[in-house]
Short mmCIF file of C-alpha atoms and ligand atoms in Angstrom, two decimals:
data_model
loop_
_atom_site.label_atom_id
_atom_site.label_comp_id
_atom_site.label_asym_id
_atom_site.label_seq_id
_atom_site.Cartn_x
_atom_site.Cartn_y
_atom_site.Cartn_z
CA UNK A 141 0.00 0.00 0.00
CA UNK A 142 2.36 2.90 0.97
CA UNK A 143 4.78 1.52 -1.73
CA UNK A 144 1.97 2.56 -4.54
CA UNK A 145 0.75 5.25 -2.71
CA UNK A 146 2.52 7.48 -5.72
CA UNK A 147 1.43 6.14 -8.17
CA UNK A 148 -2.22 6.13 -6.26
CA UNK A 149 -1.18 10.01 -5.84
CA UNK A 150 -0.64 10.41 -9.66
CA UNK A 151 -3.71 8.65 -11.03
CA UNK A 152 -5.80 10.61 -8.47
CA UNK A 153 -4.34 14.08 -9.93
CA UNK A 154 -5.17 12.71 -13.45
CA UNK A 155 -8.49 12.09 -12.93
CA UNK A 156 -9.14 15.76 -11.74
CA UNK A 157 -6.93 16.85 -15.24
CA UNK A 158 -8.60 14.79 -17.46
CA UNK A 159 -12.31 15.07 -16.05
CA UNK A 160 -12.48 11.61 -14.89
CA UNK A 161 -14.02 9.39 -12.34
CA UNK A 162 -13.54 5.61 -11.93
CA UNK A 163 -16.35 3.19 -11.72
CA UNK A 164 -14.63 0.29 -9.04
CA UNK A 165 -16.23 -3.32 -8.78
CA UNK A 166 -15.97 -4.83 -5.24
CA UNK A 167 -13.75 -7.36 -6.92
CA UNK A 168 -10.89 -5.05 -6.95
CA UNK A 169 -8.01 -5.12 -5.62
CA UNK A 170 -8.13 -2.70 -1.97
CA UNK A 171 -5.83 -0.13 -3.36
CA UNK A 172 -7.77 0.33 -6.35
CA UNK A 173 -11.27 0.20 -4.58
CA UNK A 174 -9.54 2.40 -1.64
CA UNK A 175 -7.00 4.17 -3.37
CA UNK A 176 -8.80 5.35 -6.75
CA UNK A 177 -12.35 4.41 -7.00
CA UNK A 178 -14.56 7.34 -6.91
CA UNK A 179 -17.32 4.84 -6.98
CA UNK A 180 -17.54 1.60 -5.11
CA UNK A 181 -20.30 -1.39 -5.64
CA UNK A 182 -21.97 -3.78 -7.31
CA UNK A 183 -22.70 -4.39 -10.86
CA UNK A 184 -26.19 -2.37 -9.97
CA UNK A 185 -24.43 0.07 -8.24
CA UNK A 186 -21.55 1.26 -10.97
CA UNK A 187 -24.65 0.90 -13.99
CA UNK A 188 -26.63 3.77 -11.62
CA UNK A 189 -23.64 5.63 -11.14
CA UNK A 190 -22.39 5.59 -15.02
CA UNK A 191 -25.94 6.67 -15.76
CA UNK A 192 -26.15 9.33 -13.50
CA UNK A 193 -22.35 10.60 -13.79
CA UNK A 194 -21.13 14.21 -14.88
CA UNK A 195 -17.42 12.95 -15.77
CA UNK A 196 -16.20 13.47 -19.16
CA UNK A 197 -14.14 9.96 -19.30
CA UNK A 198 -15.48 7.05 -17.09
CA UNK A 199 -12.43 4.44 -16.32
CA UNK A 200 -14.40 1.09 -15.52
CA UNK A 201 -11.64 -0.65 -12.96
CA UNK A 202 -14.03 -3.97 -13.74
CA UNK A 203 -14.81 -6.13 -16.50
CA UNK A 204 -15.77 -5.57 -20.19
CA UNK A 205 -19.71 -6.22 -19.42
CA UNK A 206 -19.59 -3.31 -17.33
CA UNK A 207 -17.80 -1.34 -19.49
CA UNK A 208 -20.20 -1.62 -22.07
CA UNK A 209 -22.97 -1.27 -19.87
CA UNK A 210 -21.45 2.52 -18.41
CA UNK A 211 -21.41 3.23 -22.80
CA UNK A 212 -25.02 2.07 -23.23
CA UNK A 213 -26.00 4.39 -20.53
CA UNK A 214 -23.61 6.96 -21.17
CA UNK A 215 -23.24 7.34 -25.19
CA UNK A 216 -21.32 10.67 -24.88
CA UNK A 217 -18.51 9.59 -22.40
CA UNK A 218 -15.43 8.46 -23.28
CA UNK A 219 -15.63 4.70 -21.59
CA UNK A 220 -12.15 3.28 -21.31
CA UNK A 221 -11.00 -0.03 -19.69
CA UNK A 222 -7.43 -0.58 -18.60
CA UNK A 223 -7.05 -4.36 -20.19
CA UNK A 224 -9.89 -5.07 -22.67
CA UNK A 225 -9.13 -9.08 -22.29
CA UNK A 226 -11.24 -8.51 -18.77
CA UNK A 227 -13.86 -10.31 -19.76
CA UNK A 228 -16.45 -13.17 -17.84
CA UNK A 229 -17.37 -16.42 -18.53
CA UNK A 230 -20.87 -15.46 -17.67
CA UNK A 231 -21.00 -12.93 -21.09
CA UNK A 232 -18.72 -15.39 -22.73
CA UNK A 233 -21.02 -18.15 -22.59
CA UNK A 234 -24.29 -16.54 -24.92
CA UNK A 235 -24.62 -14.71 -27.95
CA UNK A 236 -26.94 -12.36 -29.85
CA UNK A 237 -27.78 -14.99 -32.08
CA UNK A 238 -28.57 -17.85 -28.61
CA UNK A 239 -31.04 -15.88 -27.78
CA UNK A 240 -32.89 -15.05 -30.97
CA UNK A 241 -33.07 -18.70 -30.98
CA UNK A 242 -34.65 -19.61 -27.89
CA UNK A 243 -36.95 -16.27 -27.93
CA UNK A 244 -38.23 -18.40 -31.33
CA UNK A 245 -38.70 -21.28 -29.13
CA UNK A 246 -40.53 -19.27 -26.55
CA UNK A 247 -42.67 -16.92 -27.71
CA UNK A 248 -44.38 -14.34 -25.99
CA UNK A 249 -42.22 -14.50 -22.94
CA UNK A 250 -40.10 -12.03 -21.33
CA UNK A 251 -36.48 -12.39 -21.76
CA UNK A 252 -34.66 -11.20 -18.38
CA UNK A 253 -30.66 -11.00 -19.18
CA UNK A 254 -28.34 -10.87 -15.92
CA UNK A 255 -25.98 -7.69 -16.75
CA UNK A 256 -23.24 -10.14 -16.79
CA UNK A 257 -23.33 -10.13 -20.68
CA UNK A 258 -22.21 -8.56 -24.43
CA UNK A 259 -24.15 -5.52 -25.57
CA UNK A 260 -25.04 -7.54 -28.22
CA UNK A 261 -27.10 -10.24 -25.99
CA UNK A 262 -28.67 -7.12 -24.04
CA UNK A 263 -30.04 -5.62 -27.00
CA UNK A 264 -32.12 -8.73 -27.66
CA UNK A 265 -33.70 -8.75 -24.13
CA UNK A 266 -36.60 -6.84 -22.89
CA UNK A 267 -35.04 -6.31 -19.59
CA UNK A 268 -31.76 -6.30 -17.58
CA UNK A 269 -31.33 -7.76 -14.01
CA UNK A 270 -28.21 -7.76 -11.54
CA UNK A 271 -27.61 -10.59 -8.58
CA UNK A 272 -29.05 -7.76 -6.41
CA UNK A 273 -32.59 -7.15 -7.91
CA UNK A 274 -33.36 -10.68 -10.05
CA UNK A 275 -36.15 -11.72 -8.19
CA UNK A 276 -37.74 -8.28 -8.28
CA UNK A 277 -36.71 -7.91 -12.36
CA UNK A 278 -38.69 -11.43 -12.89
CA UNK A 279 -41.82 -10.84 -11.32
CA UNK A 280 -41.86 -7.83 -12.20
CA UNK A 281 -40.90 -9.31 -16.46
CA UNK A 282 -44.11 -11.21 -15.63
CA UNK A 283 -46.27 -9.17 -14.00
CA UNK A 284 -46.15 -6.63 -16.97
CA UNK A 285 -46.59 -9.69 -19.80
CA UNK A 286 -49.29 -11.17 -17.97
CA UNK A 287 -47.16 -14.68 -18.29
CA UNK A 288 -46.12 -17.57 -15.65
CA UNK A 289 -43.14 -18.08 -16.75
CA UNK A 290 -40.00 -16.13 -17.99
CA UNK A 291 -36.71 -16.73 -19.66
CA UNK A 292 -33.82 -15.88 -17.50
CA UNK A 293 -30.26 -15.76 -18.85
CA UNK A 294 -27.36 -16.79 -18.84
CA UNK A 295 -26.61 -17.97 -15.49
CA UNK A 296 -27.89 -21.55 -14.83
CA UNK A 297 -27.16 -21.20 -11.06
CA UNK A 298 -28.60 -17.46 -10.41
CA UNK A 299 -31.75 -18.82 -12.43
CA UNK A 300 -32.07 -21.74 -10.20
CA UNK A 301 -31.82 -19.89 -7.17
CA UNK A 302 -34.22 -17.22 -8.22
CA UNK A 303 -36.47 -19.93 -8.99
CA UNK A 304 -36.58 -20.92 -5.54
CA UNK A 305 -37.80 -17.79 -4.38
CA UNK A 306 -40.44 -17.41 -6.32
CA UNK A 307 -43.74 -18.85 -8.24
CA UNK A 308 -42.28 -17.89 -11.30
CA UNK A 309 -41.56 -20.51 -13.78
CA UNK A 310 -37.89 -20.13 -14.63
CA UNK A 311 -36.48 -21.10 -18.59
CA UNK A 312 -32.46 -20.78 -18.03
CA UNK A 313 -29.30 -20.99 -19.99
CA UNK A 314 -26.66 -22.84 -19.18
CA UNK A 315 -23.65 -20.06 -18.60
CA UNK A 316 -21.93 -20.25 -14.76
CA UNK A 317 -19.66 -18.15 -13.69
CA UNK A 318 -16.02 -19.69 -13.65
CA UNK A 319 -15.36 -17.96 -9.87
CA UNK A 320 -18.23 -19.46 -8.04
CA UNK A 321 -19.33 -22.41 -9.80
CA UNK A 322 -15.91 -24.14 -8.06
CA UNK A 323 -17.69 -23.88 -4.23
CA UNK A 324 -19.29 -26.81 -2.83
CA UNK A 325 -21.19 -27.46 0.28
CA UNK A 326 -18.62 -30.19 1.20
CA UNK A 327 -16.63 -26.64 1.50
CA UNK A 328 -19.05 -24.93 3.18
CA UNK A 329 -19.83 -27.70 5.60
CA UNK A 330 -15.85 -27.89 6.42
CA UNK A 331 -15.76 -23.92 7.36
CA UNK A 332 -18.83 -24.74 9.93
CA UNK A 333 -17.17 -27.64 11.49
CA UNK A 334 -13.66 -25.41 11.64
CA UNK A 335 -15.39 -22.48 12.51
CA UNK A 336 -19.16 -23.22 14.16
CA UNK A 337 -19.98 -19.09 14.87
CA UNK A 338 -18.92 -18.17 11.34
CA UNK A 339 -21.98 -17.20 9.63
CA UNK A 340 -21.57 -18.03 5.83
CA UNK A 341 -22.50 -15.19 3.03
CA UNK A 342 -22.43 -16.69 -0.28
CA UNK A 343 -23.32 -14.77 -3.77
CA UNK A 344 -25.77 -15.91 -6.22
CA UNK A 345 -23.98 -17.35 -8.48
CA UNK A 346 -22.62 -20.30 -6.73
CA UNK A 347 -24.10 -23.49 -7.00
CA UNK A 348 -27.83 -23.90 -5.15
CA UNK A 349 -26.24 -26.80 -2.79
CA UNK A 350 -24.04 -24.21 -1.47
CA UNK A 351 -26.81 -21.57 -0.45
CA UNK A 352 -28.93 -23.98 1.00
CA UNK A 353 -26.06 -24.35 3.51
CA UNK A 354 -25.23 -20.80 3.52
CA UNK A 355 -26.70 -18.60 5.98
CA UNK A 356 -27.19 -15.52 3.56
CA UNK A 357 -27.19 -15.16 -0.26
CA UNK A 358 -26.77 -11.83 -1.79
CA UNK A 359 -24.86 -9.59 -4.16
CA UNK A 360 -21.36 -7.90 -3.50
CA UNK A 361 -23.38 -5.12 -2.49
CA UNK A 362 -25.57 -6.87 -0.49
CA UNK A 363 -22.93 -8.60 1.53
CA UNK A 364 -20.98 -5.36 2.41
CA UNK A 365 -24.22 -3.97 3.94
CA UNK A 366 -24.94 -7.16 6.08
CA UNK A 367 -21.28 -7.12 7.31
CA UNK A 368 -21.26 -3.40 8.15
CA UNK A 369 -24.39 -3.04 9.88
CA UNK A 370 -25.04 -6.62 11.25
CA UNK A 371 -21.10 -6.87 12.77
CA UNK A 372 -20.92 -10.92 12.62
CA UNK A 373 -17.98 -11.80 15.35
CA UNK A 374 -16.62 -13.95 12.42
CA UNK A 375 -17.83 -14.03 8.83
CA UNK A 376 -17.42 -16.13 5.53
CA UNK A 377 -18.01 -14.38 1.91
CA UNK A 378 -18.23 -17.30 -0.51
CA UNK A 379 -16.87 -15.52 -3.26
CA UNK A 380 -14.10 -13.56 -5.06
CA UNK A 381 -11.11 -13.10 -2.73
CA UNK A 382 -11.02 -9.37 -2.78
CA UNK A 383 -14.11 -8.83 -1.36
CA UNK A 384 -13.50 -9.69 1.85
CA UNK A 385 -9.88 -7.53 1.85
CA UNK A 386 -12.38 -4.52 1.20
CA UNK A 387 -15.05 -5.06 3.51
CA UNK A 388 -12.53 -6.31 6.16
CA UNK A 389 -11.18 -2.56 5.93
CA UNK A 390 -13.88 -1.36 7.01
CA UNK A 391 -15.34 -3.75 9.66
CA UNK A 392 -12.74 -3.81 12.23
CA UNK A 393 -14.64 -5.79 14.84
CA UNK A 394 -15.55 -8.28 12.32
CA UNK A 395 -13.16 -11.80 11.80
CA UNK A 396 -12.77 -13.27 8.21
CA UNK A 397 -12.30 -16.88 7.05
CA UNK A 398 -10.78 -16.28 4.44
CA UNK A 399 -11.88 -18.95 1.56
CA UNK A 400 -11.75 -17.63 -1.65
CA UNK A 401 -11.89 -17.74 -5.62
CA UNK A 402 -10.16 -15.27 -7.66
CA UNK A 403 -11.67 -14.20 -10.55
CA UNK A 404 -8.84 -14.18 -13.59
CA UNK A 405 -10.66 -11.48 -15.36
CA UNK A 406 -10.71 -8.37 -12.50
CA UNK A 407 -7.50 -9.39 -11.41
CA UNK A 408 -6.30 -8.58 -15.29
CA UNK A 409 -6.88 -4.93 -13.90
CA UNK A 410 -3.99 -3.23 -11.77
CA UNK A 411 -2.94 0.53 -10.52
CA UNK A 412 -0.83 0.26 -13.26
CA UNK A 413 -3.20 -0.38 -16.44
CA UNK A 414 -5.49 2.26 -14.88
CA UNK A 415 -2.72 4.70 -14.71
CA UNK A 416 -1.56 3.80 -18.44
CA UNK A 417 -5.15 3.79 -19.18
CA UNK A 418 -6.23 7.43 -17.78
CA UNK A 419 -2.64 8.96 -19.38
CA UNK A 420 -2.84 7.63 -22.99
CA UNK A 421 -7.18 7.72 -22.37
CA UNK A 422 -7.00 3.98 -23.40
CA UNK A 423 -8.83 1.38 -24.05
CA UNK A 424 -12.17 3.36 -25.41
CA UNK A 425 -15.14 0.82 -25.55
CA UNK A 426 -17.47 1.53 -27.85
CA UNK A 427 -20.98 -0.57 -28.72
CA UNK A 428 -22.53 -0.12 -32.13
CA UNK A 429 -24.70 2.89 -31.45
CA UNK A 430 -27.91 0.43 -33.01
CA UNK A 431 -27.07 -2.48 -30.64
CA UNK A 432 -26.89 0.54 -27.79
CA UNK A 433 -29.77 1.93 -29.03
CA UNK A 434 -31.72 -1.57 -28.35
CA UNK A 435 -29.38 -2.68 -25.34
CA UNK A 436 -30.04 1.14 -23.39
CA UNK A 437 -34.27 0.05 -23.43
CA UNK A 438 -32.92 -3.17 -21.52
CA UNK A 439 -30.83 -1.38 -18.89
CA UNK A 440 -32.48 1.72 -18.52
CA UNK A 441 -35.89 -0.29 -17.73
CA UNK A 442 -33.63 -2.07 -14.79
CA UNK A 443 -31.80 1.49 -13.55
CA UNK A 444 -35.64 3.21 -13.67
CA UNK A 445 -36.67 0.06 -11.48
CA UNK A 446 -37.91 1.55 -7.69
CA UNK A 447 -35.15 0.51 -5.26
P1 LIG B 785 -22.46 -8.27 -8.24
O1 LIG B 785 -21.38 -7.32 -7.86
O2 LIG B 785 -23.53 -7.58 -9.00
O3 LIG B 785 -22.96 -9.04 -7.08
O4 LIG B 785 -21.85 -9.31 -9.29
C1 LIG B 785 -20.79 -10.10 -9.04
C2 LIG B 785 -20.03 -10.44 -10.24
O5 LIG B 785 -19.69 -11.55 -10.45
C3 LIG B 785 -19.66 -9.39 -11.15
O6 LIG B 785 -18.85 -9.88 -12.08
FE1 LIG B 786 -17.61 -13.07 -14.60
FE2 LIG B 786 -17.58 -14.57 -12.42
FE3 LIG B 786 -15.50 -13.03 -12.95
FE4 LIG B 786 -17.83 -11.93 -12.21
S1 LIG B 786 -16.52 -13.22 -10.97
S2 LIG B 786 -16.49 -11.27 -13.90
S3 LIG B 786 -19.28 -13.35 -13.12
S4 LIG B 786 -16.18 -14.75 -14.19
#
């Protein structure tokens, strides 16, 4: 920390130079989400603030999804990404083209795409959801089509555990994110033997074996707030490793078990890149502006969504 605390120093002076503010995921490292972020969150969070955001150049210290996402809401900012390989197996695992195909096979239902995907896959969806707000997003997707059922992609695992909160009928895809996918409840079980007064958070996109042992499923966001205002003695985030480095910061009278996945893609973005990125105002994303033009219905429906 101290040791970049120049180069933390520098990148905060070039954001004031160049107009710029930087969108952080709570997947990043802590001295990026500490040390540079001007805003912290979720994937819900970052879309609300790149929508509502003054900046002339956004720097998304995430993945490409979310880069794309801060375009679609935000046509006239420059949108730059510090490594543009940062991408997810999540938005890797559908295209445009998947879900023309099974919106032939369903008809008439309401396609509900988790954010975690290409513009290109938004712009064929009637409306955009987050770990944070699915449930809402789905009832609400069939509320307004008058249907029991509703297509919700690409996450097999999110879908599944949606579809146990709610009456909902549930078509999924079969996309899983590469980070959580890899916890079991055999894990989970081992922590509670190890550690009986740990009480287990565990995100949405992990298996449904694992929540049902878990004590808490939520979103990044989601799990920050239960930490900070709940104050567990001990706690457990079954999820990316960096999480629980940020929220630790913060929760001094809180203990963390420290099990962990990283996710290959964040970690592909450093103090470094973002500096390089901000200086040379690379790597601009850019979305078609008629895929953005579709895409922007999709995520703006989500954004306008009451909290
Ligand atoms: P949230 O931050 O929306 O919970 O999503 C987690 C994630 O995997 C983002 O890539
Ligand atoms: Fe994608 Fe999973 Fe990495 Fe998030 S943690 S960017 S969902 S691979």
């Amino acid at each position: 920390w101290r040791l970049q605390a120049p180069l933390i120093a520098e990148i905060n002076r070039l954001k004031r130079e160049k107009d710029a503010v930087i969108l952080a995921h709570n997947y990043m490292t802590p001295e990026i989400f500490h040390g540079v972020g001007d805003y912290v969150g979720d994937s819900l969070g970052l879309a609300k603030e790149a929508a509502k955001s003054k900046a002339r150049v956004i720097v998304q210290a995430g993945v490409h999804f979310m880069a794309e996402t801060s375009k679609i809401l935000s046509p006239e900012k420059k949108v730059l990404i510090p490594d543009l390989q940062a991408g997810c197996s999540l938005a890797a695992s559908i295209t445009g083209a998947d879900v023309r195909l099974i919106k032939q096979r369903y008809p008439g239902l309401p396609v509900v795409t988790y954010v975690n995907t290409t513009a290109e896959v938004k712009a064929e969806t009637d409306i955009c959801c987050t770990s944070a707000n699915a449930v809402q997003v789905v009832e609400e997707a069939a509320r307004l089509w008058g249907v029991d059922r509703v297509i919700l992609i690409p996450d097999e695992f999110l879908a599944r555990n949606v579809a146990r909160q709610t009456d909902i009928k549930i078509i999924a895809w079969k996309g899983r994110c590469e980070v959580h996918e890899r916890f079991t409840a055999a894990d989970i079980l081992e922590i509670k033997e190890a550690y009986p007064d740990a009480e287990v958070l565990a995100h949405p996109e992990c298996p449904a074996e694992v929540l049902e042992v878990s004590d808490f499923a939520g979103s990044t966001a989601a799990m920050n707030d239960y930490v900070l205002t709940r104050k567990p003695k001990r706690v457990v985030l079954i999820t990316e490793c960096s999480m629980a480095d940020n929220v630790a910061a913060d929760a001094v009278d809180t203990e963390f078990v420290r099990p962990c996945n990283l996710c290959p893609h964040m970690k592909r973005i450093t103090l470094e890149n973002i500096y390089e990125a901000l200086l040379h105002e690379r790597y601009e994303v850019t979305v078609d502006p008629l895929i953005a033009e579709r895409a922007r219905l999709a995520v703006q429906r989500m954004v306008d969504l009451p909290p």
